[in-house]
mmCIF file of C-alpha atoms in Angstrom:
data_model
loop_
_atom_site.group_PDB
_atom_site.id
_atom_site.type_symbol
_atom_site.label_atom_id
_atom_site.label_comp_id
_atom_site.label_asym_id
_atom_site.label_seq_id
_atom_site.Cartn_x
_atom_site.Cartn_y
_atom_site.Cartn_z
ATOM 1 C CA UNK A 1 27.683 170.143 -25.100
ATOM 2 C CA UNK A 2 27.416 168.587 -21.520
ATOM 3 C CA UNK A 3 30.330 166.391 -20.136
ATOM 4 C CA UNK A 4 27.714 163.440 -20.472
ATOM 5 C CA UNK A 5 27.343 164.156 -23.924
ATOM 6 C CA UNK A 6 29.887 161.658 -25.714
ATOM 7 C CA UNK A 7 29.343 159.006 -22.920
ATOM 8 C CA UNK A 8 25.901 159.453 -24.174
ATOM 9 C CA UNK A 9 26.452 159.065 -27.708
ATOM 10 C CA UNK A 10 28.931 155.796 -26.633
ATOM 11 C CA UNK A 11 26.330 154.249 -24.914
ATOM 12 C CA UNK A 12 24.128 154.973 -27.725
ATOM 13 C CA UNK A 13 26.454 153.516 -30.157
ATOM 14 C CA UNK A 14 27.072 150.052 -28.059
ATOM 15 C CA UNK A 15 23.235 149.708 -27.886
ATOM 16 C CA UNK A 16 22.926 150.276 -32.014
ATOM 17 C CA UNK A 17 26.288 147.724 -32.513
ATOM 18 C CA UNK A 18 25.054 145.190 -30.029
ATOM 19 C CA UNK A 19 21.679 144.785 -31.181
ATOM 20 C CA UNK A 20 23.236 144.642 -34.775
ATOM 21 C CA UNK A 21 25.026 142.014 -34.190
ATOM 22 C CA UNK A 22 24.077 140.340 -30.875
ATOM 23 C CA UNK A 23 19.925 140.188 -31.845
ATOM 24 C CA UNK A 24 19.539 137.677 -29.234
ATOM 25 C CA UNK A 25 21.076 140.046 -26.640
ATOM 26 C CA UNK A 26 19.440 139.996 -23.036
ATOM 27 C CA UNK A 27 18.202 142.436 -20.723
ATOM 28 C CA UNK A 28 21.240 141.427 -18.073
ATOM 29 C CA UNK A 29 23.480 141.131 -20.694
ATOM 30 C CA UNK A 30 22.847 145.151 -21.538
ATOM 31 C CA UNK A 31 22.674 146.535 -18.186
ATOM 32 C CA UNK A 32 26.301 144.723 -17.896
ATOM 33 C CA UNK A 33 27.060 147.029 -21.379
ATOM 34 C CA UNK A 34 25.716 149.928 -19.934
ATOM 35 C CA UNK A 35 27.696 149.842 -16.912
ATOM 36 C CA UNK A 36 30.711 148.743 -18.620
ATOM 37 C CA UNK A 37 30.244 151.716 -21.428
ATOM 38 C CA UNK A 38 30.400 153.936 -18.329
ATOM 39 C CA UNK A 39 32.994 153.198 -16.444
ATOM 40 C CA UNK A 40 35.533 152.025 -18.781
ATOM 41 C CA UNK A 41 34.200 154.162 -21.833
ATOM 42 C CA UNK A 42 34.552 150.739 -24.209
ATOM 43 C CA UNK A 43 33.241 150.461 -27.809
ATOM 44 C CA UNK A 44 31.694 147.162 -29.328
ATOM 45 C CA UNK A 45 31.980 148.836 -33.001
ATOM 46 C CA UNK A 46 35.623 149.071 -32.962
ATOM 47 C CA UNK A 47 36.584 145.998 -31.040
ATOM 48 C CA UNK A 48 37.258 147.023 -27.348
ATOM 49 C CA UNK A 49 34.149 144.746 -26.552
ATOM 50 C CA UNK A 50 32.856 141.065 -27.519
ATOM 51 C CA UNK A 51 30.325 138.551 -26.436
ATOM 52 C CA UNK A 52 31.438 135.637 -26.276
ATOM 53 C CA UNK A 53 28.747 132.502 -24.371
ATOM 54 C CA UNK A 54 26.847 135.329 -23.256
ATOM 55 C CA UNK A 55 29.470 137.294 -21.443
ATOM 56 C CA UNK A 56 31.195 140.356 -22.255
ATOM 57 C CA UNK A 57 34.811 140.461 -22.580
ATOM 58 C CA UNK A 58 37.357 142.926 -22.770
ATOM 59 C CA UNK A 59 39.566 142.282 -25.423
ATOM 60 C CA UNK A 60 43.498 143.152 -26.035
ATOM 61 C CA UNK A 61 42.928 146.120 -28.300
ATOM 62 C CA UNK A 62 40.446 147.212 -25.842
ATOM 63 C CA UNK A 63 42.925 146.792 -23.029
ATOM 64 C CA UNK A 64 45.565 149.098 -24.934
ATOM 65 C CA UNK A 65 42.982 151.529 -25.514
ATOM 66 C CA UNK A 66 42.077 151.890 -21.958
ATOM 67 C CA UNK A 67 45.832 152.192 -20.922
ATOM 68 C CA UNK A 68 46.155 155.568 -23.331
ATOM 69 C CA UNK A 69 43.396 156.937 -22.139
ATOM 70 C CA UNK A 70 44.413 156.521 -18.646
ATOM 71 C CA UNK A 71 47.669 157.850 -19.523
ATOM 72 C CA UNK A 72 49.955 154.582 -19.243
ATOM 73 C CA UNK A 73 53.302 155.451 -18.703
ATOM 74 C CA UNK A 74 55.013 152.712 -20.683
ATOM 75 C CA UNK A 75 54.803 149.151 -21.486
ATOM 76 C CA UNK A 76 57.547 147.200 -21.296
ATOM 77 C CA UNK A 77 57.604 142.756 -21.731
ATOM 78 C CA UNK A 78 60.804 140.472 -21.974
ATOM 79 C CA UNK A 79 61.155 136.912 -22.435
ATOM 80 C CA UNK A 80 61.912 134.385 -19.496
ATOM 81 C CA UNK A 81 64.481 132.626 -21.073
ATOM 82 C CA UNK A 82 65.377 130.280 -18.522
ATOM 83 C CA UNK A 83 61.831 128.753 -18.068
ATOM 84 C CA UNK A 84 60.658 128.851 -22.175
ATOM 85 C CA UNK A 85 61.611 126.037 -24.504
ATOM 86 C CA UNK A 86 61.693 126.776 -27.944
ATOM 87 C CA UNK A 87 61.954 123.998 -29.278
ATOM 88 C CA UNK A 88 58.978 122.811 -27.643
ATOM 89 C CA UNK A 89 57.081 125.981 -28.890
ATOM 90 C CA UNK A 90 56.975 126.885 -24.975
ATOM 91 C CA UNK A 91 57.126 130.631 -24.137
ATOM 92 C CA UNK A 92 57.153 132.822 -20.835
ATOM 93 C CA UNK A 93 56.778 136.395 -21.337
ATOM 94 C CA UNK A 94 56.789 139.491 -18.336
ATOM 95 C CA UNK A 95 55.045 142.350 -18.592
ATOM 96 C CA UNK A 96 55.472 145.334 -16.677
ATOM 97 C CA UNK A 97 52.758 148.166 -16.816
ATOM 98 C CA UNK A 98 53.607 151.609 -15.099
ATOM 99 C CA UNK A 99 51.126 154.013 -14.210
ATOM 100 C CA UNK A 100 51.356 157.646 -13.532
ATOM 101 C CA UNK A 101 52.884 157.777 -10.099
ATOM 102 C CA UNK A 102 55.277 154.969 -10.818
ATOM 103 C CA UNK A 103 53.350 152.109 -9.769
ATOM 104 C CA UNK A 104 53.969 149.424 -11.561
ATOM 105 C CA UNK A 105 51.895 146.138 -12.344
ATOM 106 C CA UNK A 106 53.461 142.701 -13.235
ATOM 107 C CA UNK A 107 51.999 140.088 -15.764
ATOM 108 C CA UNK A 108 53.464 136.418 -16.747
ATOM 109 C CA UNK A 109 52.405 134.623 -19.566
ATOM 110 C CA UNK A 110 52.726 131.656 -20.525
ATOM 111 C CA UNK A 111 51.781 129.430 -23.707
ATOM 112 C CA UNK A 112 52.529 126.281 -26.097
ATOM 113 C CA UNK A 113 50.968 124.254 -28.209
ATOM 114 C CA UNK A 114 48.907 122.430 -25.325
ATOM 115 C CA UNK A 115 47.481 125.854 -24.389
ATOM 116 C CA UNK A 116 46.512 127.821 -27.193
ATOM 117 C CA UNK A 117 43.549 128.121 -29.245
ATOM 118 C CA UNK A 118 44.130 125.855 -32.803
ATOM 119 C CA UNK A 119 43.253 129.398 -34.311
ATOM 120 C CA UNK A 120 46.607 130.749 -32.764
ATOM 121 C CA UNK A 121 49.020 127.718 -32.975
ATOM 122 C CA UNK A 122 52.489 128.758 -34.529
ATOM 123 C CA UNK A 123 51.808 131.688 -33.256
ATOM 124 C CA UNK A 124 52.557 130.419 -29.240
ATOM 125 C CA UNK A 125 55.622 133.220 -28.752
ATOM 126 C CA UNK A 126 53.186 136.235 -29.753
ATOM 127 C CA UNK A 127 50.079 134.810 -27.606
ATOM 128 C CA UNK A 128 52.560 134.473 -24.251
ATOM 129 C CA UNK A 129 53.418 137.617 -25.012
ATOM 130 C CA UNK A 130 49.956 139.428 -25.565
ATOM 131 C CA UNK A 131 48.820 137.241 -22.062
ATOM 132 C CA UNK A 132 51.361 139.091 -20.394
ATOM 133 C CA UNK A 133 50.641 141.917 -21.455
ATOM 134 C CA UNK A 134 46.804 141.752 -20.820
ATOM 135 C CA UNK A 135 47.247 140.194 -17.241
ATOM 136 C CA UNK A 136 49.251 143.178 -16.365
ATOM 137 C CA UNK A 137 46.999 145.537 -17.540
ATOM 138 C CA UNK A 138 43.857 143.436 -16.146
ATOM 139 C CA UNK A 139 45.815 144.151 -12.642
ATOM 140 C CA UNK A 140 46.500 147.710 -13.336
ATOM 141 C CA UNK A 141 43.280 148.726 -14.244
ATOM 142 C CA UNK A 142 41.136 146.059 -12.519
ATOM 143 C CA UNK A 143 39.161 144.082 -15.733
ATOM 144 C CA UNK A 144 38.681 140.160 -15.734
ATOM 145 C CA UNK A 145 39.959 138.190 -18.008
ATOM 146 C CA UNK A 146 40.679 139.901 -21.993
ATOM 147 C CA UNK A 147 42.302 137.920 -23.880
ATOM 148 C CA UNK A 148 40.800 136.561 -27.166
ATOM 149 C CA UNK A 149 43.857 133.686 -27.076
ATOM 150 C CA UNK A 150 42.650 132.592 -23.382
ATOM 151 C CA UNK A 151 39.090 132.829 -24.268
ATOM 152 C CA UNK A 152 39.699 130.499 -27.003
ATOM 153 C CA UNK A 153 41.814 128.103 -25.069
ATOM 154 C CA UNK A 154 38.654 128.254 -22.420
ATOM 155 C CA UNK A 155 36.382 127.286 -24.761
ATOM 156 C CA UNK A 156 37.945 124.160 -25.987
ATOM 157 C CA UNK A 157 38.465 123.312 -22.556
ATOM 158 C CA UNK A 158 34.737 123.977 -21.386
ATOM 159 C CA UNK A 159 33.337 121.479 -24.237
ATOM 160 C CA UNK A 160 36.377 118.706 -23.893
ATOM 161 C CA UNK A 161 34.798 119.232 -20.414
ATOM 162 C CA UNK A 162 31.236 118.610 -21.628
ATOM 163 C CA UNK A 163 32.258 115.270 -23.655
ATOM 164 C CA UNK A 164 34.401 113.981 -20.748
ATOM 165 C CA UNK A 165 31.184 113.961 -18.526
ATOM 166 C CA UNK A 166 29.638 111.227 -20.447
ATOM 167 C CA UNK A 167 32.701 109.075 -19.749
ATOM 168 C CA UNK A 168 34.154 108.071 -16.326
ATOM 169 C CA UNK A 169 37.150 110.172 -14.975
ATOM 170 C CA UNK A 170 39.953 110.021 -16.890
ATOM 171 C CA UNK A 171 43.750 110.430 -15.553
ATOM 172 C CA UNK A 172 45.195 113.758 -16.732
ATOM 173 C CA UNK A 173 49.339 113.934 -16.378
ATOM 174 C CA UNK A 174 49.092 111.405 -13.460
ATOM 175 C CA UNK A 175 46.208 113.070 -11.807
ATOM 176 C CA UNK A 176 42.510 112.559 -11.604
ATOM 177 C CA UNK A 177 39.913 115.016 -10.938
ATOM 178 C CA UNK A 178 38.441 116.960 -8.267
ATOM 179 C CA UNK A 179 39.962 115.987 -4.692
ATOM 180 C CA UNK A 180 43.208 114.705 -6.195
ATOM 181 C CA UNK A 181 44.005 117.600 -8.178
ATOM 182 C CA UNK A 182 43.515 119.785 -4.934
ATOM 183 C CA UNK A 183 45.561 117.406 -2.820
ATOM 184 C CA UNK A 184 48.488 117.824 -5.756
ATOM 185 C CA UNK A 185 48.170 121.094 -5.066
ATOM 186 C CA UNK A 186 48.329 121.089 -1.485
ATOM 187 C CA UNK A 187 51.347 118.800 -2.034
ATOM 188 C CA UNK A 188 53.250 121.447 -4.290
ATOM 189 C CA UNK A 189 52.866 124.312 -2.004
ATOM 190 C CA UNK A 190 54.297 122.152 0.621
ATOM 191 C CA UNK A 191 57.365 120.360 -1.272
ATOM 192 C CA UNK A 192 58.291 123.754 -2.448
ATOM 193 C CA UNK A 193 57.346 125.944 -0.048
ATOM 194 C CA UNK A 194 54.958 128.410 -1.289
ATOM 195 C CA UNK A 195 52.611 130.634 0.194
ATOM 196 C CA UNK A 196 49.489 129.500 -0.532
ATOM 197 C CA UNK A 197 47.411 132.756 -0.780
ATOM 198 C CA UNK A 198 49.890 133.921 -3.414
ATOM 199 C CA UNK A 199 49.337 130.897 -5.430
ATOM 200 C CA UNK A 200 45.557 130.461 -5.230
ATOM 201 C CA UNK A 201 45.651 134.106 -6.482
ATOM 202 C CA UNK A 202 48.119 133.298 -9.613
ATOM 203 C CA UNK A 203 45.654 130.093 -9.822
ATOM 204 C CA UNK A 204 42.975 132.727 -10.204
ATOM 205 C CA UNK A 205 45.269 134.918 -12.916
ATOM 206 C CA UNK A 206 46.370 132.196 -14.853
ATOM 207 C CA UNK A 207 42.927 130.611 -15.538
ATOM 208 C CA UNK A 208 41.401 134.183 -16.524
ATOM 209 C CA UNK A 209 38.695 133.925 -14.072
ATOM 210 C CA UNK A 210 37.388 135.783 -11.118
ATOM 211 C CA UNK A 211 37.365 133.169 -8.200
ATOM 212 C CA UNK A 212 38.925 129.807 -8.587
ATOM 213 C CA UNK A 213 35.720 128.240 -8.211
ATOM 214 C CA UNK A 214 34.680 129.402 -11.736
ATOM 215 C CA UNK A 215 37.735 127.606 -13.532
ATOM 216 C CA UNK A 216 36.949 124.447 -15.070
ATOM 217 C CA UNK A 217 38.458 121.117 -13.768
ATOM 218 C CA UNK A 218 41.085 121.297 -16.987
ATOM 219 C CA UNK A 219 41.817 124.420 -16.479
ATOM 220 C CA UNK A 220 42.947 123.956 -12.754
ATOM 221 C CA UNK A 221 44.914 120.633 -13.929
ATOM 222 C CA UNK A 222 46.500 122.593 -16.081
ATOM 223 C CA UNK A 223 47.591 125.346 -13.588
ATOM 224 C CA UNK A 224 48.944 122.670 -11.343
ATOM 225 C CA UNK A 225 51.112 120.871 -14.136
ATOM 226 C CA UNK A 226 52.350 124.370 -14.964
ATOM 227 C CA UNK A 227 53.179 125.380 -11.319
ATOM 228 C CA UNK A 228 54.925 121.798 -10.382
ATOM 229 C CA UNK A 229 57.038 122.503 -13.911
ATOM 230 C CA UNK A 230 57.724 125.778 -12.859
ATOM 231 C CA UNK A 231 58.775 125.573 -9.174
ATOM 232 C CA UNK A 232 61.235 122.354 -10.351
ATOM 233 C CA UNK A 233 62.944 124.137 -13.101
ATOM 234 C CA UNK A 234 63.299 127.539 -11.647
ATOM 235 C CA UNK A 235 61.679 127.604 -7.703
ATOM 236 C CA UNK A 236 62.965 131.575 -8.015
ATOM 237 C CA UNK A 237 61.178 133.053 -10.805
ATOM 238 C CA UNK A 238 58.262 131.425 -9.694
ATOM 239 C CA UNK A 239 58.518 133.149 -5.923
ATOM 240 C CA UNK A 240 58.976 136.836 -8.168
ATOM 241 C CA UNK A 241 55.904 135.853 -9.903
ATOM 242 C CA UNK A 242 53.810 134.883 -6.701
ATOM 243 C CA UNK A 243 55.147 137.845 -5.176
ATOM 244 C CA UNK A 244 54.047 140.474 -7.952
ATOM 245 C CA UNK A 245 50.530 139.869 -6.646
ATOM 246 C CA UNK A 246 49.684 142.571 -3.898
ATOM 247 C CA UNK A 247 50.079 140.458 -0.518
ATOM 248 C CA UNK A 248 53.213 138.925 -2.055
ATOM 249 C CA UNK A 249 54.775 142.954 -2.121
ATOM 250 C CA UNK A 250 54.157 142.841 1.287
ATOM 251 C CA UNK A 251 55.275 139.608 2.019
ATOM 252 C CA UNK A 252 58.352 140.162 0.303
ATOM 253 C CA UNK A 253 58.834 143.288 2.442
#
């Protein structure tokens, strides 16, 4: 058999699966299966791959898979005890992936009730856990955003977004939308410090999307409220987040 033989019979199996269940599938929508069958050698029939508002997603299973092929050296989370709350159901996890080579990846995640999918509530320890997890393997390995939790979260967001345009802006934690929420920003960065490359790209991380500009306007009020939290209660472990993205290594130097 060729070396393109089982990539073949993947790719054949992902078509099979995702017209099964996806009959409404696109033409784009495939050629983004394709290429994503190829270079991450994915399956839809076991998991590694959903659909989700007409974009694929790689999901936490999928992620783990990936990391054993690629030979992951180890896996290794903890709890940030001095910024989670239990008794507010409010948990920060790190996650350190090491790849062959020793270099090592860092992922924080965070989640409570406020944050989670209703699916998933009770349940906020495990899902700041698995986000950790995910976001340091969506570094190590280069993927968007994976994780079924966030996705869910997301989706509530997008269509509490889609009701909330019928009605005038409404404050959220003190703030309004759009310019206000960007000028809190601003404001944090400069009360505290922070470099504000580092934190547009955590802004980026923690809302599970590519460029900031793709987050919705909940999803970046959230970030903020979680950053201004964050930088009173512990301005340190914040910096060793910030500075677990690449230019923050370097910064740090």
């Amino acid at each position: 058999m060729s070396r393109g033989g089982p990539k073949t019979k993947l790719i054949r199996d992902n078509v099979r699966a995702v017209k099964k269940l996806y009959p409404q599938v696109t033409n784009s929508q495939m050629l983004v299966l394709l290429d994503m069958t190829r270079t991450l050698h994915l399956s839809v029939r076991v998991g590694d791959l959903l659909m989700l508002d007409g974009k694929w997603y790689v999901t936490h299973s999928g992620l783990l898979r990936l990391a054993q092929r690629r030979r992951c050296s180890s896996i290794k989370t903890q709890l940030v005890e001095n910024v989670s709350n239990p008794s507010e159901g409010r948990w920060v996890f790190k996650a350190i992936v090491l790849k062959p080579g020793s270099q090592s990846f860092v992922g924080y995640g965070d989640a409570d009730p406020s944050n989670v999918s209703l699916l998933v509530q009770g349940a906020e320890m495990r899902v700041a856990e698995t986000r950790a997890v995910n976001r340091a393997l969506r570094k190590a390995y280069g993927i968007g955003i994976c994780s079924v939790e966030e996705i869910g979260a997301a989706k509530e967001s997008s269509s509490s977004s889609l009701q909330s345009k019928k009605l005038p802006p409404q404050p959220t934690n003190g703030n309004y939308g759009g310019r206000t929420v960007r000028d809190r920003l601003c404001q944090l960065i400069r009360q505290h410090k922070l470099d504000a490359t580092l934190v547009k790209s955590y802004a980026t991380d923690f809302c599970g999307v590519k460029t900031l500009r793709e987050a919705t306007r909940e999803q970046v009020e959230s970030f903020v409220a979680h950053l201004a939290d964050w930088a009173e209660k512990d301005r340190d472990a914040l910096l060793c987040q910030l500075n677990s993205y690449p230019n923050g290594k370097e910064g740090a130097a």
